Structures are given as structure tokens and as C-alpha cells.
């Protein structure tokens, strides 16, 4: 095995040469599918249209949509011409979208009609009005609105419009632009929650994404004969790298499922006899707890990646024993590592599958360090996990200070995760240094929720923490001190947050306090508060 020094555009063409007529993408809405050669042609045509429209190498394009074929088209087209896609969470609401548009210096946004109860078109129009009224501060370079929804909306540039525009571009001009794209250039920015209030823009290159996806697929044993059921959201690094790009690298079919809803997932697996299924623990928990599901549906699935949150023994029992997915592999990583760092193997013992996250991927170095001395620790000692290799991000967008704090002078990325390595080289994750809450595979910054709640005129103080949950891994608790004479109810507070942040950021539990536990210097004892809530809600779950 060797590392590829190629761009995503070259990655796709490499697969087209090997399997031109094999099916690349299909879904319940498009059962006949499209071939790899057609996918390459469509994305070339869209890329030409983007150039004629006015996009060019180095521009940032925000991509907002669910697991649709058009999302893949736009991502690949942009990648071919050096336009960097900034992937946006499908659950975001107006204020969150505005913030990312501003932070990303977006020149364009590509979006669909709606997703669940969120109407993207309404949000886009509100942003445009707010900008004209001087209320919001989106970039002045924001010029292009690309629409890939199901309705006819002539006020925006559609996919067909881009293809028509591209016809005027000479082939030699297009080829020259594509050939000028380099593997070490940034192709994707993912804004992920951190311990600061502002999201961090993780910059990923062609090189890191191509190689992480290819190696993960090879270790998993995926071939061009496989059908990968792609339900993991594309906007996450998991869905983009281990989903779309893994399929390209291995030549296997992408079978698209728009969301985690169980019925379309089951119908898709049955209709196409999918052989590979990735997911976060929450998805598998829901499947196993739903008695109405015929587990035999999963008989065609032989393998997949399970990642995004801690995996319990009980869950693995269900996946391996009941669903009969014997070769499910546990992976560990984060957005900053494109995302994979470690992976279990089909040949690993049951003990290693259940009690570790596997060994480092080929060409990836890892170590565990003492948090104070920063020196490497011996085996079986808990410390901070550090990673170095092709998979490490280029840095945080326009944040050199945080980049230098995260990646040291020797190239080691400090993950903020706690764990240890055993004598056989297997890594074990024991916790997180940061306060990030991971609910159902989503990284949630508690400080973002705190800031929104503190804007409420009847709320005095807030601490947002995570507590263990059987289904989602963690749930959100908002610990609140109300102002005198306030009559806010728990439901009032949940409704307030739901109108301002994505649904998965709404606290499940609201706890009212007269005062918070404090240190001698007046700081809130978050750890003590967290322990109290963990005990309380652990008891509630067990009743």
C-alpha cells in the first residue's frame, strides 16, 4: 500500500478508467443509477458552469443539503476547479447559517429546497433581506446562489443552468484549470464545535481526504462489487470521507439514504441488497430497540464502520449477534484527522473489538502524552492522544493561534481526547479533556447554548453540561438560575432554544438552581455540577 499524491478530481477519473460502466450512485428515487463515467461527465459540466458563473480557484462555496446526488455533484465539481466547499449541517437555522457564511468568507452558497421542517429557501431569503437592511454581516463577496431543490426557481442558478453556462467554456481552458489544482491544497472546510464559543473551520486537503478514504476502505475490505448504504450525513467528515470518497476510491456503488429515518433505510437495504453499512451508535440503537423491524433485512450487510461516539458492549452484542454484521469495524478519529485514526480489523479478537478502537491506520503515527510534561507515556498509562500523519488537517481557517496550539512544531495534533495504548498497540479511549458534548454523533458546544440562554431577559446564570444516555451517548442538561420573580417553565426554555438553534442542541433536561457550587475563588465547580446531574439522570433512566 502507498499514499496517493492526487487530487479528488484525479481520484474520480482513476476509478472511471477502471470501472466506467459500473453504477456509481443509486437510490430509491433513482433505482437505475448512474455510472462512474456519467458521474465524471456531469461533474465536469457543472464545474465548467461554475467557472463561467464567476467562481474560481480559492473561492469558498457553502454547501447546504441532505444526502442527495446533487450534493455529490456540486462537491466534486467544485473540487475539480479548486473551489473549496464549506459543508453546512442540515439542521442549522438562520443565525447559525449567517455565522458560517460570515466566518467562511463565502462567495457562493448551494442549497436545496428544505429538509424536514426547515425551509432553506425561506432562510436564504431572510438572510438576503437582513443583509440589505444592514442587520446581518454576510461577506460582500457573497454573489452566487445555486439551487438544487425539486422546484422550479428561476431566481437562482440551477444545476441545468450551470451545465448550459459551461458549454461556452473551451475544453483546453477547463483542462488547464483542473491540471493546476494541487493535492496539498484545501478542498473542504468543516466548521466543528470547540471549547470556545465560535466554531472552528477545519481545513482538509485533497491529499488527506483521498488517502484517508482509500486506506479506510482497503482496511475494511470494500471492493467494486460492494454496495455501500450511505445514510451517514454528507456534511460530516464521516459521510464525506468514509462514505462518498471511500466509494470513489474502492469503486463500490453509493446507495443514498437521505436521513436516519428507519423506514427508508430498511427499504433501501432490501431493494439493493446493500453489503456495507456505516453508522453512529445512535442509529444502531434505534434499529435494535424497534421490535417492529425484521432483523433479517440486514442479512446482506457484511461490514461497515461504527464511529462517532462511545460503543457499548450491549450495542456490539446486538450488531454482531442479532443483526449478524460479523465484520463491523470500530473506528476512532475526529474532523481534524480527515477523520480516521484507528480501526479494528475483521481478524481482531472479540476482546479487541469490544474493548478498543483498534490500531492506527497505515502511515498514521500515534502516541499518548502526559498532559503536564507533554512527554510520551508508557503503555497502559492514560494521557492525551496525539496523532501525526497524512490525515492531519492543514489547520483552522483564519486562526493561526489555535492551529499552533493544536498542532505542535513536530507536526503532532493534540486531539484533546484521553486514552491509553496497550502492549499490543491497540488504543483505548477513556474520556475527553474538553467540555464538548457528543449527542448521537453530533459535536455540541455547550457554550453556544449558554450564550443563547443568557440573552433571555429572565435568565441570570447558565451552565450547560452533558450526561450519559443509553440511546444518544450523551444528552444535554441546562442548569439555570432564574432572575427574581421569573416564572419561566422548563418548556418555555426549551421552546426558546428551539427557535434559535438546531433541534439537536435543545437541552433534554432543564434543572433550576438557587445557586451553583463555587470554588474558593468564585468559579463554578462544573465538575461537581456534572457529577450531581449524572447521578440524578442515571437514576431516572434506570427507573
Coordinates of N, CA and C in Angstrom, one line a residue, residues 165-382:
X165 N -24.4 27.0 -19.0 CA -23.3 28.0 -19.0 C -22.0 27.4 -19.4
X166 N -21.7 26.2 -18.9 CA -20.4 25.6 -19.1 C -20.1 25.2 -20.6
X167 N -21.2 25.2 -21.4 CA -21.0 24.8 -22.8 C -20.1 25.9 -23.6
X168 N -20.1 27.1 -23.0 CA -19.3 28.1 -23.7 C -17.8 28.1 -23.4
X169 N -17.4 27.3 -22.4 CA -16.0 27.2 -22.0 C -15.2 26.2 -22.8
X170 N -14.1 26.6 -23.3 CA -13.3 25.7 -24.2 C -12.7 24.6 -23.3
X171 N -12.6 23.4 -23.9 CA -12.2 22.3 -23.2 C -10.7 22.4 -22.8
X172 N -9.9 23.0 -23.6 CA -8.5 23.2 -23.2 C -8.3 24.2 -22.0
X173 N -9.2 25.2 -22.0 CA -9.2 26.1 -20.8 C -9.6 25.3 -19.5
X174 N -10.6 24.5 -19.6 CA -11.1 23.8 -18.5 C -10.0 22.8 -18.0
X175 N -9.4 22.1 -18.9 CA -8.3 21.1 -18.6 C -7.1 21.8 -17.9
X176 N -6.8 23.0 -18.4 CA -5.7 23.7 -17.9 C -5.9 24.1 -16.4
X177 N -7.2 24.5 -16.1 CA -7.5 24.9 -14.8 C -7.5 23.7 -13.8
X178 N -8.1 22.6 -14.3 CA -8.1 21.3 -13.5 C -6.6 20.8 -13.2
X179 N -5.8 20.9 -14.2 CA -4.4 20.5 -14.0 C -3.6 21.3 -13.1
X180 N -4.1 22.5 -12.8 CA -3.4 23.5 -11.9 C -3.8 23.3 -10.5
X181 N -4.7 22.3 -10.2 CA -5.0 22.1 -8.8 C -4.0 21.1 -8.2
X182 N -3.6 21.4 -7.0 CA -2.6 20.6 -6.3 C -3.1 19.8 -5.1
X183 N -2.6 18.6 -4.9 CA -3.1 17.7 -3.8 C -3.0 18.3 -2.4
X184 N -2.1 19.2 -2.2 CA -1.9 19.7 -0.8 C -2.8 21.0 -0.6
X185 N -3.6 21.3 -1.6 CA -4.5 22.5 -1.4 C -5.8 22.1 -0.7
X186 N -6.3 23.1 0.1 CA -7.5 22.9 0.8 C -8.7 22.7 -0.1
X187 N -9.5 21.7 0.1 CA -10.7 21.4 -0.7 C -12.0 21.4 0.1
X188 N -11.9 21.3 1.4 CA -13.1 21.3 2.2 C -12.8 21.9 3.6
X189 N -13.7 22.7 4.0 CA -13.7 23.3 5.4 C -14.9 22.8 6.1
X190 N -14.7 22.3 7.3 CA -15.8 21.8 8.1 C -15.7 22.6 9.5
X191 N -16.8 23.3 9.7 CA -16.9 24.0 11.0 C -17.4 23.1 12.1
X192 N -16.6 22.9 13.1 CA -16.9 21.9 14.1 C -16.8 22.7 15.5
X193 N -17.6 22.2 16.4 CA -17.7 22.8 17.7 C -16.4 22.6 18.5
X194 N -16.0 23.6 19.2 CA -14.8 23.5 20.1 C -15.1 24.0 21.5
X195 N -14.1 24.2 22.3 CA -14.4 24.6 23.7 C -14.5 26.1 23.7
X196 N -14.2 26.9 22.6 CA -14.5 28.3 22.6 C -15.9 28.4 22.0
X197 N -16.5 29.6 22.1 CA -17.9 29.8 21.7 C -18.0 29.8 20.1
X198 N -17.0 30.1 19.4 CA -17.1 30.1 18.0 C -16.7 28.8 17.4
X199 N -17.4 28.3 16.3 CA -17.0 27.1 15.6 C -15.6 27.3 15.0
X200 N -14.9 26.1 14.8 CA -13.6 26.2 14.2 C -13.6 25.6 12.8
X201 N -13.0 26.3 11.9 CA -13.1 25.8 10.5 C -11.9 24.9 10.2
X202 N -12.1 23.6 10.2 CA -11.1 22.6 9.9 C -10.8 22.5 8.4
X203 N -9.6 22.8 8.0 CA -9.2 22.8 6.6 C -8.6 21.5 6.2
X204 N -9.3 20.8 5.3 CA -8.8 19.5 4.8 C -8.4 19.6 3.4
X205 N -7.4 18.8 3.1 CA -6.8 18.9 1.7 C -7.3 17.7 0.9
X206 N -7.0 17.8 -0.5 CA -7.3 16.6 -1.3 C -6.5 15.4 -0.8
X207 N -5.2 15.7 -0.5 CA -4.3 14.6 -0.1 C -4.8 13.9 1.1
X208 N -5.2 14.6 2.2 CA -5.7 14.0 3.4 C -6.9 13.2 3.2
X209 N -7.9 13.8 2.5 CA -9.2 13.1 2.3 C -9.1 11.9 1.3
X210 N -8.3 12.0 0.2 CA -8.1 10.9 -0.7 C -7.5 9.7 0.0
X211 N -6.4 10.0 0.7 CA -5.7 8.8 1.4 C -6.5 8.2 2.6
X212 N -7.1 9.1 3.3 CA -7.9 8.6 4.5 C -9.0 7.7 4.0
X213 N -9.7 8.1 3.0 CA -10.8 7.4 2.4 C -10.4 6.1 1.8
X214 N -9.3 6.1 1.0 CA -8.8 4.9 0.4 C -8.3 3.9 1.4
X215 N -7.5 4.3 2.3 CA -6.9 3.4 3.3 C -8.0 2.8 4.2
X216 N -9.0 3.6 4.6 CA -10.1 3.1 5.4 C -10.9 2.0 4.7
X217 N -11.1 2.3 3.4 CA -11.8 1.3 2.5 C -11.1 0.0 2.3
X218 N -9.8 0.2 2.2 CA -8.9 -1.0 1.9 C -8.9 -1.9 3.2
X219 N -8.7 -1.3 4.4 CA -8.7 -2.0 5.6 C -10.0 -2.7 5.9
X220 N -11.1 -2.0 5.5 CA -12.5 -2.5 5.6 C -12.7 -3.7 4.7
X221 N -12.0 -3.8 3.6 CA -12.1 -4.8 2.6 C -13.2 -4.6 1.6
X222 N -13.5 -3.3 1.3 CA -14.5 -3.0 0.3 C -14.0 -3.1 -1.1
X223 N -14.8 -3.6 -2.0 CA -14.4 -3.8 -3.4 C -15.5 -3.1 -4.3
X224 N -15.2 -3.2 -5.6 CA -16.2 -2.6 -6.6 C -17.4 -3.4 -6.7
X225 N -17.5 -4.6 -6.1 CA -18.7 -5.4 -6.1 C -19.6 -5.1 -4.9
X226 N -19.2 -4.2 -4.0 CA -20.0 -3.9 -2.8 C -21.0 -2.8 -3.2
X227 N -22.0 -2.7 -2.3 CA -23.0 -1.6 -2.4 C -23.0 -1.0 -1.0
X228 N -22.5 0.3 -0.9 CA -22.5 1.0 0.4 C -23.7 1.8 0.6
X229 N -24.5 1.4 1.7 CA -25.7 2.1 2.1 C -25.3 3.4 2.8
X230 N -25.4 4.5 2.1 CA -24.9 5.8 2.6 C -26.0 6.6 3.3
X231 N -26.1 6.4 4.6 CA -27.1 7.1 5.4 C -26.4 8.2 6.3
X232 N -25.1 8.0 6.6 CA -24.4 9.0 7.4 C -24.4 10.3 6.6
X233 N -24.7 11.4 7.3 CA -24.8 12.7 6.6 C -23.5 13.1 5.9
X234 N -23.7 13.6 4.6 CA -22.6 14.0 3.8 C -21.8 15.2 4.4
X235 N -22.5 16.1 5.2 CA -21.9 17.3 5.7 C -20.9 17.0 6.8
X236 N -21.0 15.8 7.4 CA -20.0 15.3 8.3 C -18.8 14.7 7.6
X237 N -17.6 14.8 8.2 CA -16.4 14.2 7.6 C -16.6 12.7 7.5
X238 N -17.3 12.1 8.4 CA -17.6 10.7 8.3 C -18.3 10.3 7.0
X239 N -19.4 11.1 6.7 CA -20.1 10.8 5.5 C -19.4 11.2 4.2
X240 N -18.6 12.3 4.3 CA -17.9 12.7 3.1 C -16.7 11.8 2.8
X241 N -15.8 11.6 3.8 CA -14.6 10.8 3.6 C -14.8 9.3 3.5
X242 N -15.5 8.8 4.6 CA -15.7 7.3 4.7 C -16.9 6.9 3.9
X243 N -17.7 7.8 3.4 CA -18.8 7.5 2.6 C -18.5 7.7 1.1
X244 N -18.7 9.0 0.7 CA -18.5 9.4 -0.8 C -17.1 9.0 -1.3
X245 N -16.1 9.5 -0.6 CA -14.8 9.3 -1.2 C -14.3 7.9 -1.0
X246 N -14.7 7.2 0.0 CA -14.3 5.8 0.1 C -14.9 5.0 -1.1
X247 N -16.1 5.3 -1.4 CA -16.8 4.7 -2.6 C -16.0 4.9 -3.9
X248 N -15.6 6.2 -4.0 CA -14.8 6.5 -5.2 C -13.5 5.7 -5.3
X249 N -12.8 5.7 -4.1 CA -11.5 5.0 -4.1 C -11.6 3.5 -4.3
X250 N -12.7 2.9 -3.8 CA -12.8 1.5 -4.0 C -13.7 1.0 -5.1
X251 N -14.4 2.0 -5.8 CA -15.2 1.7 -6.9 C -16.5 1.0 -6.6
X252 N -17.0 1.1 -5.3 CA -18.2 0.5 -4.9 C -19.4 1.5 -5.1
X253 N -20.6 1.0 -5.3 CA -21.8 1.8 -5.5 C -22.2 2.5 -4.2
X254 N -22.5 3.8 -4.4 CA -23.1 4.6 -3.3 C -24.6 4.4 -3.4
X255 N -25.3 3.9 -2.4 CA -26.7 3.8 -2.4 C -27.2 4.8 -1.3
X256 N -27.9 5.9 -1.8 CA -28.1 7.0 -0.9 C -29.4 6.9 -0.1
X257 N -29.3 7.3 1.1 CA -30.5 7.4 2.0 C -30.4 8.8 2.6
X258 N -31.5 9.6 2.5 CA -31.5 11.0 2.8 C -31.2 11.3 4.2
X259 N -31.8 10.5 5.1 CA -31.6 10.8 6.5 C -31.7 9.5 7.3
X260 N -31.5 9.6 8.7 CA -31.5 8.5 9.6 C -32.9 7.8 9.8
X261 N -33.9 8.2 9.1 CA -35.2 7.6 9.3 C -35.2 6.1 9.0
X262 N -35.7 5.3 9.9 CA -35.6 3.9 9.8 C -36.3 3.3 8.5
X263 N -37.5 3.7 8.2 CA -38.2 3.1 7.1 C -37.5 3.2 5.8
X264 N -37.1 4.4 5.3 CA -36.3 4.5 4.1 C -35.0 3.7 4.1
X265 N -34.4 3.7 5.3 CA -33.1 2.9 5.5 C -33.4 1.4 5.2
X266 N -34.4 0.9 5.8 CA -34.7 -0.5 5.7 C -35.1 -0.8 4.2
X267 N -35.9 0.0 3.6 CA -36.4 -0.2 2.3 C -35.2 -0.2 1.3
X268 N -34.3 0.7 1.6 CA -33.1 0.8 0.7 C -32.2 -0.4 0.8
X269 N -32.0 -0.9 2.0 CA -31.2 -2.1 2.1 C -31.8 -3.3 1.4
X270 N -33.1 -3.4 1.6 CA -33.9 -4.5 1.0 C -33.9 -4.4 -0.5
X271 N -34.1 -3.2 -1.1 CA -34.2 -3.1 -2.5 C -32.9 -3.3 -3.3
X272 N -31.8 -2.9 -2.6 CA -30.5 -3.0 -3.3 C -29.5 -4.1 -2.8
X273 N -30.0 -4.8 -1.8 CA -29.1 -5.8 -1.2 C -27.7 -5.2 -0.8
X274 N -27.8 -4.1 -0.1 CA -26.6 -3.4 0.3 C -25.7 -4.4 1.2
X275 N -24.4 -4.2 1.0 CA -23.4 -5.1 1.7 C -22.6 -4.3 2.7
X276 N -22.6 -3.0 2.7 CA -21.8 -2.2 3.7 C -22.7 -1.2 4.3
X277 N -22.6 -1.0 5.6 CA -23.5 0.0 6.3 C -22.6 0.7 7.4
X278 N -22.4 2.0 7.2 CA -21.8 2.8 8.2 C -22.9 3.4 9.1
X279 N -22.5 3.8 10.3 CA -23.4 4.5 11.2 C -22.8 4.9 12.5
X280 N -23.5 5.7 13.2 CA -23.2 6.1 14.6 C -23.9 5.2 15.5
X281 N -23.5 5.1 16.8 CA -24.2 4.2 17.7 C -25.7 4.4 17.9
X282 N -26.1 5.7 17.8 CA -27.5 6.0 18.0 C -28.4 5.3 16.9
X283 N -27.9 5.3 15.7 CA -28.7 4.7 14.6 C -28.9 3.2 14.9
X284 N -27.8 2.5 15.3 CA -27.9 1.1 15.5 C -28.8 0.8 16.8
X285 N -28.7 1.7 17.8 CA -29.5 1.5 19.0 C -31.0 1.6 18.6
X286 N -31.4 2.5 17.7 CA -32.8 2.7 17.3 C -33.3 1.4 16.6
X287 N -32.4 0.9 15.8 CA -32.8 -0.3 15.0 C -33.0 -1.5 15.9
X288 N -32.1 -1.7 16.9 CA -32.2 -2.8 17.8 C -33.3 -2.7 18.8
X289 N -33.7 -1.5 19.1 CA -34.8 -1.3 20.1 C -36.2 -1.3 19.4
X290 N -36.3 -1.3 18.1 CA -37.5 -1.3 17.4 C -38.0 -2.7 17.1
X291 N -38.9 -3.2 17.9 CA -39.4 -4.6 17.7 C -40.1 -4.9 16.4
X292 N -40.5 -3.8 15.8 CA -41.3 -4.0 14.5 C -40.4 -4.3 13.3
X293 N -39.1 -4.1 13.5 CA -38.1 -4.3 12.4 C -37.7 -5.8 12.3
X294 N -37.8 -6.3 11.1 CA -37.4 -7.7 10.8 C -35.9 -7.6 10.7
X295 N -35.2 -8.2 11.6 CA -33.7 -8.2 11.6 C -33.1 -8.9 10.4
X296 N -33.9 -9.8 9.8 CA -33.4 -10.5 8.6 C -33.1 -9.5 7.4
X297 N -33.6 -8.3 7.5 CA -33.4 -7.3 6.5 C -31.9 -7.1 6.3
X298 N -31.1 -7.3 7.4 CA -29.7 -6.9 7.4 C -28.8 -8.1 7.0
X299 N -29.4 -9.2 6.5 CA -28.6 -10.4 6.2 C -27.6 -10.1 5.1
X300 N -27.9 -9.1 4.2 CA -26.9 -8.8 3.1 C -25.7 -8.0 3.6
X301 N -25.9 -7.3 4.7 CA -24.8 -6.5 5.2 C -23.7 -7.4 5.9
X302 N -22.4 -7.2 5.4 CA -21.3 -8.0 5.9 C -20.4 -7.1 6.8
X303 N -20.3 -5.8 6.5 CA -19.3 -5.0 7.2 C -19.8 -3.5 7.2
X304 N -19.0 -2.7 7.8 CA -19.2 -1.3 7.9 C -18.4 -0.7 9.0
X305 N -18.5 0.7 9.1 CA -17.7 1.4 10.1 C -18.7 1.9 11.2
X306 N -18.4 1.7 12.4 CA -19.2 2.2 13.6 C -18.3 3.2 14.3
X307 N -18.8 4.4 14.3 CA -17.9 5.5 14.9 C -18.8 6.7 15.3
X308 N -18.2 7.7 15.9 CA -18.9 8.9 16.2 C -19.2 9.1 17.7
X309 N -19.2 8.0 18.4 CA -19.4 8.1 19.9 C -19.0 6.8 20.5
X310 N -19.0 6.7 21.8 CA -18.6 5.5 22.5 C -19.5 4.4 22.2
X311 N -19.0 3.2 22.1 CA -19.7 2.0 21.7 C -19.8 1.0 22.9
X312 N -21.0 0.7 23.3 CA -21.1 -0.2 24.5 C -21.1 -1.7 24.1
X313 N -20.8 -2.5 25.1 CA -20.8 -4.0 24.8 C -22.1 -4.5 24.4
X314 N -23.2 -3.9 25.0 CA -24.5 -4.3 24.7 C -24.9 -4.0 23.2
X315 N -24.4 -2.8 22.8 CA -24.7 -2.5 21.4 C -24.0 -3.4 20.4
X316 N -22.7 -3.7 20.7 CA -21.9 -4.6 19.8 C -22.6 -6.0 19.8
X317 N -23.1 -6.4 21.0 CA -23.8 -7.7 21.1 C -24.9 -7.7 20.1
X318 N -25.7 -6.6 20.0 CA -26.8 -6.5 19.1 C -26.4 -6.5 17.7
X319 N -25.4 -5.8 17.3 CA -25.0 -5.6 15.9 C -24.4 -7.0 15.4
X320 N -23.5 -7.6 16.2 CA -22.9 -8.8 15.8 C -23.8 -10.0 16.0
X321 N -24.5 -10.1 17.1 CA -25.3 -11.2 17.4 C -26.7 -11.2 16.7
X322 N -27.5 -10.1 16.9 CA -28.8 -10.0 16.3 C -28.9 -9.6 14.9
X323 N -28.1 -8.6 14.5 CA -28.1 -8.1 13.1 C -27.2 -8.9 12.2
X324 N -26.3 -9.7 12.9 CA -25.4 -10.6 12.2 C -24.4 -9.9 11.3
X325 N -24.0 -8.7 11.7 CA -23.0 -8.0 10.9 C -21.6 -8.3 11.6
X326 N -21.1 -9.5 11.3 CA -20.0 -10.1 12.0 C -18.7 -9.2 11.8
X327 N -18.6 -8.6 10.7 CA -17.3 -7.9 10.4 C -17.4 -6.3 10.6
X328 N -18.4 -5.9 11.4 CA -18.4 -4.5 11.8 C -17.1 -4.0 12.4
X329 N -16.6 -2.9 12.0 CA -15.3 -2.4 12.5 C -15.5 -1.1 13.3
X330 N -14.9 -1.0 14.4 CA -14.9 0.2 15.2 C -13.8 1.2 14.8
X331 N -14.1 2.4 14.6 CA -13.1 3.4 14.2 C -13.1 4.6 15.1
X332 N -11.9 5.2 15.3 CA -11.8 6.4 16.1 C -11.1 7.5 15.3
X333 N -11.6 8.7 15.4 CA -11.0 9.8 14.7 C -11.7 11.1 15.1
X334 N -11.4 12.1 14.3 CA -12.1 13.4 14.5 C -12.0 14.2 13.2
X335 N -12.8 15.2 13.1 CA -12.8 16.0 11.8 C -11.4 16.4 11.5
X336 N -10.6 16.8 12.5 CA -9.2 17.3 12.3 C -8.3 16.3 11.7
X337 N -8.7 15.0 11.7 CA -7.9 13.9 11.2 C -8.5 13.2 10.0
X338 N -9.4 13.9 9.3 CA -9.9 13.6 8.0 C -10.8 12.3 7.8
X339 N -11.5 11.6 8.6 CA -11.4 11.7 10.1 C -10.7 10.6 10.7
X340 N -10.3 9.5 10.0 CA -9.9 8.3 10.6 C -8.5 8.3 11.2
X341 N -8.3 7.7 12.4 CA -7.0 7.5 13.0 C -6.7 6.0 13.3
X342 N -7.7 5.3 13.9 CA -7.6 3.9 14.2 C -8.8 3.1 13.6
X343 N -8.6 1.8 13.6 CA -9.7 1.0 13.1 C -9.4 -0.5 13.5
X344 N -10.5 -1.1 14.0 CA -10.3 -2.5 14.3 C -10.3 -3.3 13.0
X345 N -9.9 -4.6 13.1 CA -9.9 -5.4 11.9 C -10.8 -6.6 12.0
X346 N -11.2 -7.2 10.9 CA -12.0 -8.4 10.9 C -11.3 -9.5 11.7
X347 N -10.0 -9.5 11.6 CA -9.2 -10.6 12.2 C -9.0 -10.4 13.7
X348 N -9.4 -9.3 14.3 CA -9.1 -9.0 15.7 C -9.9 -9.9 16.6
X349 N -9.4 -10.2 17.7 CA -10.1 -11.0 18.7 C -11.4 -10.2 19.2
X350 N -12.3 -11.0 19.8 CA -13.5 -10.4 20.3 C -13.2 -9.4 21.4
X351 N -12.1 -9.7 22.2 CA -11.7 -8.8 23.3 C -11.3 -7.4 22.7
X352 N -10.5 -7.4 21.6 CA -10.0 -6.2 21.0 C -11.2 -5.4 20.3
X353 N -12.1 -6.2 19.7 CA -13.3 -5.5 19.1 C -14.1 -4.8 20.1
X354 N -14.3 -5.4 21.3 CA -15.2 -4.9 22.3 C -14.5 -3.8 23.2
X355 N -13.2 -3.9 23.4 CA -12.5 -3.1 24.4 C -11.5 -2.1 23.8
X356 N -11.4 -1.9 22.5 CA -10.5 -1.0 22.0 C -11.1 -0.3 20.7
X357 N -10.4 0.7 20.2 CA -10.8 1.3 18.9 C -9.8 0.9 17.8
X358 N -9.0 -0.2 18.1 CA -8.1 -0.7 17.1 C -6.8 -0.1 17.1
X359 N -6.0 -0.4 16.0 CA -4.6 0.1 15.9 C -4.6 1.3 14.9
X360 N -3.6 2.1 14.9 CA -3.5 3.2 13.9 C -3.5 2.7 12.5
X361 N -4.2 3.5 11.6 CA -4.2 3.2 10.2 C -2.8 3.2 9.6
X362 N -2.5 2.5 8.5 CA -1.2 2.6 7.9 C -0.8 4.1 7.6
X363 N 0.4 4.4 7.9 CA 1.0 5.7 7.6 C 0.6 6.8 8.7
X364 N -0.1 6.3 9.7 CA -0.6 7.2 10.8 C 0.2 6.9 12.1
X365 N 0.8 7.9 12.7 CA 1.6 7.7 13.9 C 0.7 8.2 15.1
X366 N 0.7 7.5 16.2 CA 0.0 7.9 17.4 C 0.8 7.7 18.6
X367 N 0.5 8.5 19.6 CA 1.2 8.4 20.9 C 0.3 8.9 22.0
X368 N 0.6 8.6 23.3 CA -0.1 9.1 24.4 C 0.9 9.9 25.3
X369 N 0.5 11.2 25.6 CA 1.4 12.0 26.3 C 0.8 12.4 27.7
X370 N 1.8 12.8 28.6 CA 1.4 13.4 29.9 C 0.9 14.8 29.6
X371 N -0.2 15.1 30.2 CA -0.8 16.4 29.9 C 0.0 17.6 30.5
X372 N 0.7 17.3 31.5 CA 1.5 18.4 32.1 C 2.9 18.5 31.4
X373 N 3.6 17.4 31.4 CA 5.0 17.4 30.9 C 5.1 17.3 29.4
X374 N 4.0 16.8 28.7 CA 4.0 16.6 27.3 C 4.9 15.5 26.8
X375 N 5.4 14.7 27.7 CA 6.3 13.6 27.4 C 5.5 12.4 27.1
X376 N 6.0 11.5 26.2 CA 5.3 10.3 25.9 C 5.2 9.3 27.1
X377 N 4.0 8.8 27.3 CA 3.8 7.8 28.4 C 4.0 6.4 27.9
X378 N 4.4 5.5 28.9 CA 4.5 4.1 28.6 C 3.1 3.5 28.4
X379 N 3.1 2.2 28.0 CA 1.8 1.5 27.8 C 0.9 1.5 29.0
X380 N -0.4 1.5 28.8 CA -1.4 1.4 29.8 C -1.5 2.6 30.8
X381 N -0.9 3.7 30.4 CA -1.0 4.9 31.1 C -1.9 5.9 30.4
X382 N -2.9 6.5 31.1 CA -3.8 7.4 30.5 C -3.2 8.8 30.3

